[in-house]
Amino acid sequence: MKVISLYIKDMNEKFWSLFRRKETKWFLAIFWMIIFSTASMTTLNKEPAYVTVFFYFVFWVFLLLTLGVVAFSEEDDNNNAS
Amino acid sequence: MISPIIIIAATFLYFAMMFFVAHYVEQKAAKGVFLTHNAFVYTLGLTIYLTTWMFYGNVGLAATKGYYFLAPYIGNSIFCLFWFEMFRRLLRIKNTFNITSVADFISVRYDKSSFLAALITIVILIGIIPYLALQIIAVLKSYTLITTGSTVAGIGTFYTNLSILALIILFIIIFSFRKLDQLQQQPGMIMVVAIQSIIKFITFLLAGIFVTYFMYDGFWDLFAKMRVSTVLPLIQSNPSYSQWMSYLIVSIFAIIVLPRQFYVGVVENVNARHIRTAIWLLPLILFLSNFFVYPIAVGGILHGYDVKLADVFTLLLPLKEGSPFLAFAVFIGGLSAAMSMIIVSTITITSMTTNHLIVPLIENVRPLHFLRRYLLQLRWFVVSALLIFSYWFSFAVGSTFILVKIGILSFAAIFQLTPSFLGSLYWKRGNKHGAILGIGAGFAVWIYTALIPAFVRSGWIPNSLLTEGPYGIAFLRPENLFGISTLDPLAVTLLFSFLLNVGCYILGSLLFEQSEEEKHIAAQYIGGLKEEPVLAICDTEHTQILLHEKTATMMQIFSQYVSIGDARDLTDESLRETDLSGKEFITIYQLMSLNNVIEKKLARYISAPSAKGVLLHSGLVTAKEMNDFTCVHREIGAISEVSSQDSKQAMDSRIAMEKIFKEQSQQLEMAVADRTKKLEEANAELKQINNLTIDRELRMIELKERIKVLELQIKEFEQKIGAQTAKTLD
């Protein structure tokens, strides 16, 4: 049990630290830029506008989830907290 | 329709409530209770990004261009990913350099250049006036609509408009420009902005719910009617990818670089931890604020309203479809959206205009020196002039544009600051020449490709400029520069201004050298800059500077801008902070520390670049003293071969060591004196003991002799008695 607990703790730490990395943030930013930009270039653009708007909102919900994870992964630095 | 008297009374009541809230929060703050020091108020402050553009203009854009209205909100939501790191850096710099505006932030990084600060202020001033006009147009349109049912402003509303404008000016002056010190936080104002954010958010959601669930039977009903509509596909046609991308890109940095955003996000931030909440809460608010935009736009068109009125659908639909109370609430929501933007933008632009345009003018023109004591009154004048000019502009140019077009015009102007802004944070070689060239070139392109076409549409310039180009050169048509006709005019502006801006910034930075101070500041902005060590021999260790002469100069500097009493207080504070109170002489290090403290204090009144300029010509640090200091600075860098940042630390530690040595020397002297005294006392005691011992010895000798004498006498006496006894017995 102790081994499993330590493993979960380790994985948990790795998960949050992954979202603190600059590389991950750049990947996510480029990923979402591509998603939203290609949506306006591809067949989605040919759909009635309300369909396009609907899909944009769906994507936006997932973007919000990503931002939530990134926000909670950030660690406060007491030296920088004014 | 609602009676104008009710609307005017409600507007006055609204202002009175805002006055009360701001006053209450400021009073609490004076007692040490800061109601605005929490992450939610901070994030609500950041939603100042949502102006009447969102409240009214978005619906207009959605009605004509479909999903385009989402771009200005999605772009900056994506880049919230980087906010935590970026804002912490911005806050650290703000605290170190007493930054009060975005112009301050950029110009301080580039050698505290007054010229650059003035250029940025001009860019912002010209760029933001259309945006301020947009807010005024929106308020006036909504007022006319709710009171008359028409969207054409008549003469009858002129005095009402002026009254509203006068109220806004009064509000800003009372709550933002009562004091000259710009570093003071303004909790009252921030709370007002936060409350206005809640009002605009809730009223817009209510309008959306009314259209979706009361005018129609929910989203599916609306979608079903859209599907069979013959009007919508005709209106929402001709999608442009370049326009979508332009909106997306221009908004990414607008949410940080726009003066009002920088003010609320950086200058008014009191805790870096609040950024964590803003990263997810702000995009969530942006998402919810856009949720009902499309239903309102489509609902209005399906109900047969002219698409040209789409800018006011948010207000028009509740008003015309039997919900005047909701229409009234929406009017207040729109007023809140406009007011928060107008208040904060005016505060920031007024500070920048006085600090970077008026103060340098006063300093350089001797007959204007008397105005140094009237800086606060000058700010009041600038607030009034700015809003009155925007009011005029809203009639002169604004009537020919839809709201979003005006907003995006401003965004494109402010976008010209982005390369220098980012360069200041991430590129150590970027210098003031590059920044001046970049911003100047980008702004020139913006004027030619965006502002001049706006003037053409207003009828100030012949239309042939857009259709045939200047002097008939089609190649130079402003909206189709270099013959590009496939891109949206905004995309043309962004493309060429960005290319020229970045190109000139990089080229200028590579061609010209940074000054020593600029390198030092760049190191503080970016961190970890290595300098080339320069060997030098300095003999400044024993330079002694008379403090009372410097104190007199300090008094003279401060009293130019504040009263004599305040100048005295500031001088005393500066001396206390540098630990120089009561000293007769100071060293070169101490003088430079004093200079830095004074510069920071002065920056609170006239901004950092102006403060630097004033101190440079004040004589506080003479040319020789400056040379001595530079020499010592280089010497330390050369000896230790460390970075500029490290050399500053080394210098600081040297000053600290000097202080410690002096203290230790004093302690040692005191200890020696103490020991000497004790030794003397011990010696005296010893002498006393010695004397006592000798006395005792002598006494003993004396006593022994006396005993001997007495013994002899006793013997003689015994002999006598023995002889007498023998005689008697005989």
Short mmCIF file of C-alpha atoms in Angstrom, two decimals, chain B residues 1-158:
data_model
loop_
_atom_site.label_atom_id
_atom_site.label_comp_id
_atom_site.label_asym_id
_atom_site.label_seq_id
_atom_site.Cartn_x
_atom_site.Cartn_y
_atom_site.Cartn_z
CA MET B 1 -39.80 54.33 -24.62
CA ILE B 2 -38.83 55.61 -21.20
CA SER B 3 -39.18 59.22 -20.12
CA PRO B 4 -35.91 61.24 -20.42
CA ILE B 5 -36.46 62.54 -16.89
CA ILE B 6 -36.40 59.00 -15.49
CA ILE B 7 -33.28 58.16 -17.46
CA ILE B 8 -31.48 61.36 -16.42
CA ALA B 9 -32.51 60.85 -12.79
CA ALA B 10 -31.31 57.23 -12.97
CA THR B 11 -28.01 58.33 -14.47
CA PHE B 12 -27.48 60.86 -11.67
CA LEU B 13 -28.42 58.23 -9.10
CA TYR B 14 -26.01 55.79 -10.72
CA PHE B 15 -23.16 58.30 -10.48
CA ALA B 16 -24.10 59.13 -6.89
CA MET B 17 -23.94 55.43 -5.98
CA MET B 18 -20.57 55.04 -7.64
CA PHE B 19 -19.34 58.11 -5.74
CA PHE B 20 -20.60 56.57 -2.50
CA VAL B 21 -19.01 53.17 -3.18
CA ALA B 22 -15.64 54.69 -4.10
CA HIS B 23 -15.73 56.99 -1.08
CA TYR B 24 -16.67 54.16 1.30
CA VAL B 25 -13.91 51.86 -0.01
CA GLU B 26 -11.32 54.65 0.22
CA GLN B 27 -12.36 55.43 3.79
CA LYS B 28 -12.01 51.78 4.72
CA ALA B 29 -8.62 51.68 3.04
CA ALA B 30 -7.52 54.70 5.07
CA LYS B 31 -8.32 52.63 8.19
CA GLY B 32 -6.27 49.73 6.86
CA VAL B 33 -9.16 47.59 5.57
CA PHE B 34 -8.59 46.89 1.89
CA LEU B 35 -11.78 45.56 0.34
CA THR B 36 -10.20 45.37 -3.09
CA HIS B 37 -7.26 43.17 -2.09
CA ASN B 38 -8.63 39.89 -3.37
CA ALA B 39 -8.31 37.88 -6.55
CA PHE B 40 -11.95 38.19 -7.60
CA VAL B 41 -12.02 41.99 -7.46
CA TYR B 42 -8.71 41.98 -9.34
CA THR B 43 -10.14 39.74 -12.09
CA LEU B 44 -13.34 41.76 -12.30
CA GLY B 45 -11.11 44.80 -12.76
CA LEU B 46 -9.44 43.07 -15.69
CA THR B 47 -12.82 42.61 -17.36
CA ILE B 48 -12.60 46.29 -18.16
CA TYR B 49 -11.53 44.75 -21.47
CA LEU B 50 -15.24 44.18 -22.06
CA THR B 51 -16.44 47.60 -23.08
CA THR B 52 -19.43 48.70 -25.14
CA TRP B 53 -17.66 46.91 -27.97
CA MET B 54 -18.71 43.66 -26.28
CA PHE B 55 -22.01 44.99 -24.94
CA TYR B 56 -23.35 46.48 -28.17
CA GLY B 57 -20.73 46.15 -30.91
CA ASN B 58 -20.32 42.38 -30.74
CA VAL B 59 -23.95 41.86 -31.66
CA GLY B 60 -23.44 44.15 -34.67
CA LEU B 61 -20.43 42.10 -35.77
CA ALA B 62 -22.22 38.79 -35.18
CA ALA B 63 -25.16 39.98 -37.29
CA THR B 64 -22.95 40.89 -40.22
CA LYS B 65 -19.96 38.55 -40.01
CA GLY B 66 -21.14 35.54 -38.02
CA TYR B 67 -18.54 33.93 -35.78
CA TYR B 68 -15.96 36.74 -36.18
CA PHE B 69 -17.07 38.35 -32.95
CA LEU B 70 -15.36 35.52 -31.01
CA ALA B 71 -11.84 36.23 -32.27
CA PRO B 72 -10.95 39.18 -29.95
CA TYR B 73 -11.75 36.97 -26.93
CA ILE B 74 -10.35 33.62 -28.01
CA GLY B 75 -6.89 34.99 -28.85
CA ASN B 76 -6.25 36.43 -25.42
CA SER B 77 -7.87 33.44 -23.67
CA ILE B 78 -5.28 31.16 -25.30
CA PHE B 79 -2.37 33.34 -24.26
CA CYS B 80 -3.52 33.43 -20.63
CA LEU B 81 -1.39 30.27 -20.51
CA PHE B 82 1.69 32.50 -20.21
CA TRP B 83 0.29 35.09 -17.85
CA PHE B 84 1.65 33.74 -14.59
CA GLU B 85 5.29 33.98 -15.58
CA MET B 86 4.85 37.20 -17.53
CA PHE B 87 2.86 39.07 -14.89
CA ARG B 88 5.22 38.11 -12.08
CA ARG B 89 8.01 39.63 -14.12
CA LEU B 90 5.95 42.74 -14.85
CA LEU B 91 5.09 43.15 -11.17
CA ARG B 92 8.71 42.79 -10.08
CA ILE B 93 9.73 45.47 -12.58
CA LYS B 94 6.84 47.72 -11.56
CA ASN B 95 7.90 47.55 -7.91
CA THR B 96 11.57 48.12 -8.69
CA PHE B 97 11.13 51.12 -11.00
CA ASN B 98 7.89 52.67 -9.67
CA ILE B 99 6.16 52.14 -13.01
CA THR B 100 2.85 53.98 -13.38
CA SER B 101 1.88 53.31 -17.02
CA VAL B 102 2.70 51.26 -20.10
CA ALA B 103 4.60 54.24 -21.57
CA ASP B 104 6.66 54.33 -18.38
CA PHE B 105 7.29 50.60 -18.58
CA ILE B 106 8.65 50.64 -22.12
CA SER B 107 10.59 53.91 -21.91
CA VAL B 108 12.27 53.02 -18.60
CA ARG B 109 13.60 49.82 -20.14
CA TYR B 110 15.03 51.73 -23.08
CA ASP B 111 17.41 54.02 -21.23
CA LYS B 112 14.58 55.94 -19.54
CA SER B 113 14.25 57.75 -22.85
CA SER B 114 11.99 60.82 -22.60
CA PHE B 115 11.69 60.92 -26.39
CA LEU B 116 10.47 57.33 -26.53
CA ALA B 117 8.01 57.99 -23.71
CA ALA B 118 6.66 60.99 -25.61
CA LEU B 119 6.36 58.94 -28.82
CA ILE B 120 4.48 56.15 -27.05
CA THR B 121 2.17 58.70 -25.44
CA ILE B 122 1.38 60.23 -28.84
CA VAL B 123 0.68 56.75 -30.29
CA ILE B 124 -1.64 55.94 -27.39
CA LEU B 125 -3.29 59.35 -27.44
CA ILE B 126 -4.11 59.17 -31.16
CA GLY B 127 -4.92 55.48 -30.96
CA ILE B 128 -7.24 55.64 -27.97
CA ILE B 129 -9.29 58.71 -28.88
CA PRO B 130 -11.34 56.66 -31.42
CA TYR B 131 -11.94 54.08 -28.68
CA LEU B 132 -13.09 56.72 -26.20
CA ALA B 133 -15.30 58.11 -28.95
CA LEU B 134 -16.72 54.61 -29.41
CA GLN B 135 -17.83 54.52 -25.77
CA ILE B 136 -19.38 57.96 -26.03
CA ILE B 137 -21.21 57.03 -29.25
CA ALA B 138 -22.57 53.90 -27.58
CA VAL B 139 -23.84 55.79 -24.53
CA LEU B 140 -25.43 58.53 -26.64
CA LYS B 141 -27.01 56.05 -29.05
CA SER B 142 -28.44 54.01 -26.21
CA TYR B 143 -29.73 57.17 -24.49
CA THR B 144 -31.45 58.39 -27.64
CA LEU B 145 -32.88 54.96 -28.34
CA ILE B 146 -34.30 54.39 -24.88
CA THR B 147 -35.85 57.86 -24.66
CA THR B 148 -37.09 58.36 -28.23
CA GLY B 149 -37.02 54.95 -29.91
CA SER B 150 -34.72 56.39 -32.60
CA THR B 151 -30.95 55.92 -32.98
CA VAL B 152 -30.30 59.35 -34.54
CA ALA B 153 -29.06 61.80 -31.90
CA GLY B 154 -30.99 65.07 -32.03
CA ILE B 155 -30.24 68.61 -30.86
CA GLY B 156 -32.56 68.11 -27.94
CA THR B 157 -30.12 65.69 -26.30
CA PHE B 158 -27.09 67.97 -26.69
#
